Phi, psi and omega in degrees: 000323180299319179293321179295314180298318178298318178296321177296320178297318178299315181295318180300310182290327176299316178298321176296317179298319180295319179296317180289324175301319179297334178298335180293331171294325176296315176303317184296311184286331173298318178289318179302318182287341183266318183286166178290158186305326184286359181236012185288318179299317180301320179299315181293313182294318183300316183295316184286325177291320177301324178294319178297314178297319180299319181299313180296314182296319182286326180293313185274331187231305192302314182294326176293319179298317184282318190235358178071020182239130176246179186234015182270058175227176184293157180296331179294325177288316181300322183282349182088001180287337180224140181252145178231139182303129179088354180233124179222103180266002175083161177295147178060022179067035183301325180299329180288319180288329174296321177300314181300315180299311182289333174299318182297330174290312182300318182290345176292336181299303177295331177295323175294311182300323183307320182292330181284324186262011186301153170080354179212004182270140174289153190284304187288324172301324177292324177296322177294317178301320178300315181299317181291316183293314182281333180277328187231307189294301182299311183295335176299311180287323176305315181295325177299314187275311189266351176233000178066027182299149176058024177068021184299310182291327176296319179295318179297314180295318180291327183275324189233005171096353180199150175292163179286122183261111174222076191305313185232014166101031173304321180264307186304318182260299192286310179296318178300313178297317182292321181281329170297318180299323179300315177299318180295317181296317179295319180293327179287321186088172185282157175295145178295133182085000182289328180229143175286173182299330179275005178090358179292129181291144174260120183294131175237097185288159174302147183278335186204098182297319178301320177294319177302315180295320178299318178301317179296316180298317179298318179294317181298317180295312180296334184298334179288335169286321179303314184272304187296316183284358174295347173298330176062018175198147182299320183286356178260000181297134180220124180297340178300322180297317179295316180296317179297321178297316179298312183293322178293320178300313180294320176302318179295320180298309185292322178293319183290326180292330177280307182295327182267005176054050174070008179296125185296327178295316179293319182299311183290324176285337176298322176300317181291324179300317178297320180290322176301314186291329185277346185308313187299313187252018183296342180267354185230346185271159172279148180305325177292322175296320178296323178299316178294315179301316178295320179297315177299318180298320178300318178291318178303315181298312183299312184294312186283334172298316180292319178298317180303311188277325188263329184249315186270351179058038173265109187272070178268098195305309181266000182070041185286333176290311174299319186288305184268318183291303184282317179292326174295317178298316177299318181297319178298317179289318182299331177301324179284346178265300187276353174275351181288148180298329181297335179249026175086005180278180182277345182082189181079010179238159180234132179300316182294322176300313182294321179294310183294315180297321180294316180293324177297315180299314180295315181296316178300315183292320180297314179298315180300319180299315179293322181292309183298309184284333175294317178295315180296324179297318180286320187284320186215355182085141184237001187237144175297154175292167180300318180293317180297319179293322178296317180288336182101149182295334182298307180285320185293326184254319189250353177059032176200147178266172181295328181231072185298328179295321179293326179294335179268010179080019177085005181287141179267000000 
């Protein structure tokens, strides 16, 4: 029976890993549909290459930083067929499938950043940034929260009455990715032609609404693997997590369609805003609380996206700081509000713990974003030249457009 249960756990987490892996296609198409046509190929290539770089960085360094476990041992040990003192990868190689699952979370960080720096970032400096962030920056904070490294969770519980609850990563994944992206966007500067000399913004509409919508649908579907499978064991499955994810997503959609005045970009991103916010407390909140949390997140995204672009002149192309950074921060804090028994939650959470832990995560990520991209900017440059940006990243970096046959007049 132990072997059967272990096999079920492996299959369960594998399905979760596949669903979250599929979300990276969502990130790609969301970016493809938002950027201008001359930058669509770059969006696709950047996301898949970042996943490859993330895998190598997390395999050799990141997973060791977060969990103290490496993979440079024999395959018989990795598979669980042979045990070695001090090393336990679990029956049926469960430790390997756990790595795959958590890798898909780690690789979401550069996928998030990609949307903010689109249309003017150089390719290889971003690949280096991905390696550093997934190998060192992200797993350091991941280990604090999800593995209790350096006594972080003990300190939180001792200081504020409960450990920091971030069930599926509102802070660990989304806020960290969004606040790193803010540093990257500021270091890059605005796209050329984005604002007139008097500071008036020049509208750049999405290039392809159907692709943008497809990206959102892929992300929404995969998100149920992101949240529900965060239990990481069959006996930990809870329908409450799925229901809370659903209600938060719907809350985000309905709030965004009103606040965004039917704008399709706001509506589709509103769904994602709700899902970002519910991750932290999806295991402890009541579905009605999740609906409210998602609704607030939808409004937060619409308002702060407009403020970023129109008033603050922060050229965050896909709005990843409002979407992941701010909605993730709200989700971490909201867990301490709507997870309380007084508001129908399961309890076991502390508002002060959630507030302090969320702010620590955001602050850490913001500093890391400025440091990583600041060093790369000085050392090798992180931005395309004026001519390269004018021609578009597709031709400048990849020497091909999204529809090369159309560029040749349809000739075969």
